Coordinates of C-alpha atoms (C1' of nucleotides) in Angstrom, one line a residue:
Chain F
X145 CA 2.3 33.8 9.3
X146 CA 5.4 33.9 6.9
X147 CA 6.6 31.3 4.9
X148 CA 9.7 31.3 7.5
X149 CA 7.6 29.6 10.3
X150 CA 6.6 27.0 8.5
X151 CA 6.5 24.4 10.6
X152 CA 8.1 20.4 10.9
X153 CA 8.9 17.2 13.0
X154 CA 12.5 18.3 13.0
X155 CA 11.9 22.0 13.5
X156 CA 13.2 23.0 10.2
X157 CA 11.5 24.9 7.3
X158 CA 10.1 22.3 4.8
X159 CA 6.9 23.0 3.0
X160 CA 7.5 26.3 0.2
X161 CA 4.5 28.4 0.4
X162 CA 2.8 30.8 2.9
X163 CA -0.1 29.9 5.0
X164 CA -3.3 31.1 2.7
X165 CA -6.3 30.0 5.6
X166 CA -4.3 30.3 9.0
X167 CA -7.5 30.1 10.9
X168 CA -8.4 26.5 8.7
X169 CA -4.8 25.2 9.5
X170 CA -4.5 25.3 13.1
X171 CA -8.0 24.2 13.7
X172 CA -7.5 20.5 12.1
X173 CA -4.1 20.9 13.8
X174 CA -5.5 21.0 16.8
X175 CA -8.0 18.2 16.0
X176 CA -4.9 15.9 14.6
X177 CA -4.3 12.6 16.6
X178 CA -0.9 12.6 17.9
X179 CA 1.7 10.3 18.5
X180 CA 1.9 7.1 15.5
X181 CA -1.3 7.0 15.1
X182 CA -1.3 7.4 11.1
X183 CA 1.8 5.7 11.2
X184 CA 0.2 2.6 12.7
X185 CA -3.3 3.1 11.1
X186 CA -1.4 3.3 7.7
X187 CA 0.2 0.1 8.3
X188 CA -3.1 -1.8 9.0
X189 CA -4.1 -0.2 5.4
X190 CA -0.9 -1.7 4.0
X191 CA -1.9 -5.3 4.5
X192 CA -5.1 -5.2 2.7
X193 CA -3.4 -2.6 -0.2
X194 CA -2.2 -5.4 -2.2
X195 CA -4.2 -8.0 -4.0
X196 CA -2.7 -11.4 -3.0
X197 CA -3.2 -10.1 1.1
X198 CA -6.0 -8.7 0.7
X199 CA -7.4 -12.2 -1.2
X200 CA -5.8 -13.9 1.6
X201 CA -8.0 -12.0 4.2
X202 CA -11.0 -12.2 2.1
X203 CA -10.4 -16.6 2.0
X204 CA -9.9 -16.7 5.8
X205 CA -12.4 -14.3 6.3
X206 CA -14.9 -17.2 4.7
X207 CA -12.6 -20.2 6.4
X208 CA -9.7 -21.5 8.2
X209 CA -7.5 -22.2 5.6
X210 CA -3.9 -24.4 5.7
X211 CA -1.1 -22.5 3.6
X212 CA -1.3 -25.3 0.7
X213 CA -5.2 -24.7 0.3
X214 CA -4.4 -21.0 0.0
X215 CA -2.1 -21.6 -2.7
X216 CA -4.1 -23.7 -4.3
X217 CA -6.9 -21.5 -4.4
X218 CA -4.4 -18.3 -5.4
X219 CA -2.6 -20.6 -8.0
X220 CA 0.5 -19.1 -6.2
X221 CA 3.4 -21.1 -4.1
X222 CA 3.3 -22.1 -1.3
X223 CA 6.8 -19.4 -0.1
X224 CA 5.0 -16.6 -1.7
X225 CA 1.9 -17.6 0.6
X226 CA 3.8 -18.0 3.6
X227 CA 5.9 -14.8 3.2
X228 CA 2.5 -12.8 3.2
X229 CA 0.8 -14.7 6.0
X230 CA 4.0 -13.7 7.8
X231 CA 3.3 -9.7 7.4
X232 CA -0.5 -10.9 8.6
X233 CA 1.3 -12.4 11.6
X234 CA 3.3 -9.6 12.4
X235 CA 0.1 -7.1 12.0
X236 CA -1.4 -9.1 14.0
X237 CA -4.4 -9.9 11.6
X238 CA -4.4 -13.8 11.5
X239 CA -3.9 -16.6 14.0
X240 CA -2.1 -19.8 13.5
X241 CA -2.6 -23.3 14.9
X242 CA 0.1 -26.2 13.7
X243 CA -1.6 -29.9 13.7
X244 CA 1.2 -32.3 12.7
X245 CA 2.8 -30.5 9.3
X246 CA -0.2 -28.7 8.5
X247 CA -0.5 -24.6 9.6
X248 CA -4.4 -23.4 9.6
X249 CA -4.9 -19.9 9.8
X250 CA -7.2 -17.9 10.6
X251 CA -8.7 -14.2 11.3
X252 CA -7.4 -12.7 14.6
X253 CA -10.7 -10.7 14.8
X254 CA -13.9 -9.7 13.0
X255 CA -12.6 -6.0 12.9
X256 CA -10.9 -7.1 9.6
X257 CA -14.8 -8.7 7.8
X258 CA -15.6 -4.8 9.1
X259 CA -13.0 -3.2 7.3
X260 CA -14.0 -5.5 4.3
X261 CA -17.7 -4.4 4.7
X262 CA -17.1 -0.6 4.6
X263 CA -14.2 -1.1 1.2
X264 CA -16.6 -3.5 -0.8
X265 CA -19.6 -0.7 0.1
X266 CA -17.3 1.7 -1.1
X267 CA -16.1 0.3 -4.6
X268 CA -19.4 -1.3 -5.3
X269 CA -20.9 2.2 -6.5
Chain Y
X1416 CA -7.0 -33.8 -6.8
X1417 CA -3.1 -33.9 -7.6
X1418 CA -0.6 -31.2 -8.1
X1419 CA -1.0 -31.3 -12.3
X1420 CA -4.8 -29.7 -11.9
X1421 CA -3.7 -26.9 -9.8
X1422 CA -5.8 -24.2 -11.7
X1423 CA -4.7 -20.6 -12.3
X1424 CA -6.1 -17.8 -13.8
X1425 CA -4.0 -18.5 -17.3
X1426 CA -4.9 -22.1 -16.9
X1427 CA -1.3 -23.3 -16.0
X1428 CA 0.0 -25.1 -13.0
X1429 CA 1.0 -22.5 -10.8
X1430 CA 1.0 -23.7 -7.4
X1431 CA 3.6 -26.4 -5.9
X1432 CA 1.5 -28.6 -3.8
X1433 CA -1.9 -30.8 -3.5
X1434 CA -4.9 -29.8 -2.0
X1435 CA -5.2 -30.9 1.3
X1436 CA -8.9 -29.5 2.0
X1437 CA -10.5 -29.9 -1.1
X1438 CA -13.8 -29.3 0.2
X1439 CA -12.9 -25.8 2.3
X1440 CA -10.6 -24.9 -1.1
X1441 CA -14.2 -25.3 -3.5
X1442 CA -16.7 -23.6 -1.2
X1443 CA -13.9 -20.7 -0.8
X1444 CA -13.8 -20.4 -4.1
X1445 CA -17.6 -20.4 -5.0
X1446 CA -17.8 -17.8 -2.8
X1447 CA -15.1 -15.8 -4.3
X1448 CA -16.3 -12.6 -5.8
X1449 CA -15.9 -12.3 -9.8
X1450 CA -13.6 -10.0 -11.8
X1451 CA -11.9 -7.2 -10.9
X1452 CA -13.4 -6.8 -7.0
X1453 CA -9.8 -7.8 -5.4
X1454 CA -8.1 -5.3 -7.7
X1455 CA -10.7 -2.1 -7.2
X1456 CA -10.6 -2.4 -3.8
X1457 CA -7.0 -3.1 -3.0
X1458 CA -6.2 0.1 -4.9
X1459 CA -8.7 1.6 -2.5
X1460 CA -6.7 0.5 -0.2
X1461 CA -3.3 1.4 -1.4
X1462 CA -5.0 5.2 -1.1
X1463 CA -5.0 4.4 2.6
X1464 CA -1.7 3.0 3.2
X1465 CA 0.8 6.1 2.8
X1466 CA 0.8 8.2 5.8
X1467 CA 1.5 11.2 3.7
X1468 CA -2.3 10.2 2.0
X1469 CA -3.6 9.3 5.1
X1470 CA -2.9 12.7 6.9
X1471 CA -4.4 14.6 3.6
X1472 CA -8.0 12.3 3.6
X1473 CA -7.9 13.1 7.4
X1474 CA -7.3 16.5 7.0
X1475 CA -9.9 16.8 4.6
X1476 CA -11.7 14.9 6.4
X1477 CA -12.4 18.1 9.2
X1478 CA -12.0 21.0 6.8
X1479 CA -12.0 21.7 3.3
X1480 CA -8.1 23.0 2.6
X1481 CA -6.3 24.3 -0.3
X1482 CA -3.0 23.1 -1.7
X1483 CA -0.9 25.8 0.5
X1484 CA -2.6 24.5 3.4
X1485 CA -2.6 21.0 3.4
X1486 CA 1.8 21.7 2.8
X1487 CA 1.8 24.0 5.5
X1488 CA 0.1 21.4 7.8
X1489 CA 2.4 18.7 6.8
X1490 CA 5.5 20.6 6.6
X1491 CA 5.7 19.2 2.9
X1492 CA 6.1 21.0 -0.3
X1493 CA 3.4 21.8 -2.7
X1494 CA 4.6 19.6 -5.7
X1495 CA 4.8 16.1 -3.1
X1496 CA 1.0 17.1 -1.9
X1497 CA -0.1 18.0 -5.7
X1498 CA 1.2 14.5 -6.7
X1499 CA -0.8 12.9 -4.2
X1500 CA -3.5 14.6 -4.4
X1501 CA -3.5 13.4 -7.8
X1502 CA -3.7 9.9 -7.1
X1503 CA -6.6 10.4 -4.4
X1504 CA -8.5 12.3 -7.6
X1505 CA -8.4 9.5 -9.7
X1506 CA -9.5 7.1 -7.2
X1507 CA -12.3 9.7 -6.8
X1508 CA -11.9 10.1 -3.0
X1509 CA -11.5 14.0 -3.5
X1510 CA -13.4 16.8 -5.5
X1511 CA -12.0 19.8 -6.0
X1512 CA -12.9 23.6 -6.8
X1513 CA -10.8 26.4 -8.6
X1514 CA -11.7 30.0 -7.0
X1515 CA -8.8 32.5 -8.3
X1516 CA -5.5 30.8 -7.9
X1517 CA -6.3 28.3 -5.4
X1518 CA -7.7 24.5 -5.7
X1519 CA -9.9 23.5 -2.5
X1520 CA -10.0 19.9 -2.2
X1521 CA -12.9 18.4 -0.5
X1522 CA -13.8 14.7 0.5
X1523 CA -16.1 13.3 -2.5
X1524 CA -18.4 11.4 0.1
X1525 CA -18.5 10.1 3.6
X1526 CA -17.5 6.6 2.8
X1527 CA -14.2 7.5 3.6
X1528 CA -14.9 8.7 7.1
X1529 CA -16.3 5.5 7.6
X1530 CA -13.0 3.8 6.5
X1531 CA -11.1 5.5 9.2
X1532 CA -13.5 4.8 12.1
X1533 CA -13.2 1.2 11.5
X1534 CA -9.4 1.6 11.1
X1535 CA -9.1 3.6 14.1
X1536 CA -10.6 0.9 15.7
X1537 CA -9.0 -1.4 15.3
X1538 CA -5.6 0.6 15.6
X1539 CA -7.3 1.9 19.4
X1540 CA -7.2 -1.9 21.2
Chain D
dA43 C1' 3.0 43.4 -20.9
dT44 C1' 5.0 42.0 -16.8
dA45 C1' 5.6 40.2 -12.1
dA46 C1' 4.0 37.2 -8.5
dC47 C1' 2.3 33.1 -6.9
dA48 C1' -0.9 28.8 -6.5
dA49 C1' -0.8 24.7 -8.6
dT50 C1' 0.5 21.1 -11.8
dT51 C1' 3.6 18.2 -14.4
dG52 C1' 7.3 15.0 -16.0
dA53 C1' 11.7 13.0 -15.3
dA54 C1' 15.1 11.4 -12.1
dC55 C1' 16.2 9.2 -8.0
dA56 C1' 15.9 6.4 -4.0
dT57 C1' 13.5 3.3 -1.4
dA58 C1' 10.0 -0.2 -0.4
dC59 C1' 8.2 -4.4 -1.4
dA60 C1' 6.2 -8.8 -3.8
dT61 C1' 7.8 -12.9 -5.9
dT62 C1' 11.2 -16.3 -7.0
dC63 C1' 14.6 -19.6 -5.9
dA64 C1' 17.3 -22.6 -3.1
dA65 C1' 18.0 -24.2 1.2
dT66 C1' 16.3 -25.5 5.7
dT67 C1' 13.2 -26.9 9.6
dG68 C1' 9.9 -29.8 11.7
dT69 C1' 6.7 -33.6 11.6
dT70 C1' 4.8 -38.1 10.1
dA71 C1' 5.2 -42.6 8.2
dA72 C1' 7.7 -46.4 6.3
Chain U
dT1264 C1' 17.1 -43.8 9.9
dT1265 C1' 15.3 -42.5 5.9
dA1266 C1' 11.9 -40.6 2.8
dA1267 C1' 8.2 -37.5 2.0
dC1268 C1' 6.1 -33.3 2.5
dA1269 C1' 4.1 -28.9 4.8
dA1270 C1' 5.9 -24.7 5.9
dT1271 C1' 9.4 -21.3 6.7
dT1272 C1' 13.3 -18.5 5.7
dG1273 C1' 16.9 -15.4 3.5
dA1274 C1' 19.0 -13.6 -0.5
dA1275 C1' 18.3 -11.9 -5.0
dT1276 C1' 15.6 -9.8 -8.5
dG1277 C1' 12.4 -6.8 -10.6
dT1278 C1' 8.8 -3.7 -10.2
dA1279 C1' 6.1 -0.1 -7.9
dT1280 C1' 6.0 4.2 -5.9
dG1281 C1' 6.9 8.6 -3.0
dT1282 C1' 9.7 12.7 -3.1
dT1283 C1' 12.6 16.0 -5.3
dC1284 C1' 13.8 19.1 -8.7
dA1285 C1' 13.1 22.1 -12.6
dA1286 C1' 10.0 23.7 -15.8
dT1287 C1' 5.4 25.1 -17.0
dT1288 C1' 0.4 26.6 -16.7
dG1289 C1' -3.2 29.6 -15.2
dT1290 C1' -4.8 33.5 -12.7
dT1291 C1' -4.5 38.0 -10.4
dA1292 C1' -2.7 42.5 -9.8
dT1293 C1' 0.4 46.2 -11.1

DNA sequence: ATAACAATTGAACATACATTCAATTGTTAA
DNA sequence: TTAACAATTGAATGTATGTTCAATTGTTAT
């Protein structure tokens, strides 16, 4: 296979070398998940890839929290709080209840203590 | 407590509010693991959160591939993969092996196919 | 030696994104 | 109705980072 048929979303020639292991290529090809799968499952990754989310998760993970005890705990404000727990939201990671002026959050599901489990396992060697 | 003892890690006032739940905020924080545990393991986790890094530990994941390959498969060009590929060696997710002109790349252990499952998982509901 | 090519590298560029700041909303209590 | 305060929001800012581009390294074959 020439460097010509090299292969992309848009049909066009992008990568700049020739296949060296044709036979290795189109097998995980073939294995690839399709559709927006990475695209979603790299998303999920983004929320615990920075450190004030990821302490977030790891606090609500323990308890439900309200957005002023997170700060507090973070020593960060409460907007910066709030703008991350608004990404959780939206990735559907945490729940929110309002009582009077006070929001408690907490985890949507236990997948995210799983996720937490397998990292800690991981860096923890 | 009052706003003025809101701690932080340089010992200023950081945070704009009181703490509402003192109690949840101290058992939280007991609990917290020390030192640099957030930062390792968000970085982990920034490894994980470019699609371009994802498809390459997935990839790798199912076959041991060589530079060329890995570009031909993504329709990318050898110097973006290299770069990554970079980053994934110094967070120690990949070996690799010179034979001749070409670097294999291999997944340094099986922790990292158990990262995807549970991401998959949670990505699959 | 020289050519060819896999791979790496560093600088430049563009984009993504986390925090700050100021303003606003919604709720409770006086 | 007014004050106080938890929380959210949008714009602005600075930083981090992914890709491109051009140049370079290291290895094989002629």
């Amino acid at each position: 296979m020439s460097k010509k048929d090299c292969p992309a979303q848009n049909g066009f020639v992008q990568c700049d070398c020739d296949v060296i292991h044709e036979d290795v290529v189109e097998r995980v090809r073939s294995a690839m998940p399709e559709g927006d799968s990475f695209y979603k499952l790299s998303n999920l990754y983004k929320m615990f890839a920075d450190n004030t989310r990821l302490k977030v998760l790891w606090a609500l993970s323990c308890e439900t929290m309200c957005v002023c005890d997170l700060a507090f705990l973070l020593g960060m404000t409460k907007s910066a709080i709030s703008h991350q727990l608004k990404s959780l939201r939206l990735s559907n990671l945490v729940k929110y209840e309002k009582r009077g002026k006070v929001v408690y959050y907490t985890l949507a599901d236990d997948h995210v203590k799983n996720i937490f489990n397998m990292g800690f396992e991981h860096v923890l060697e």
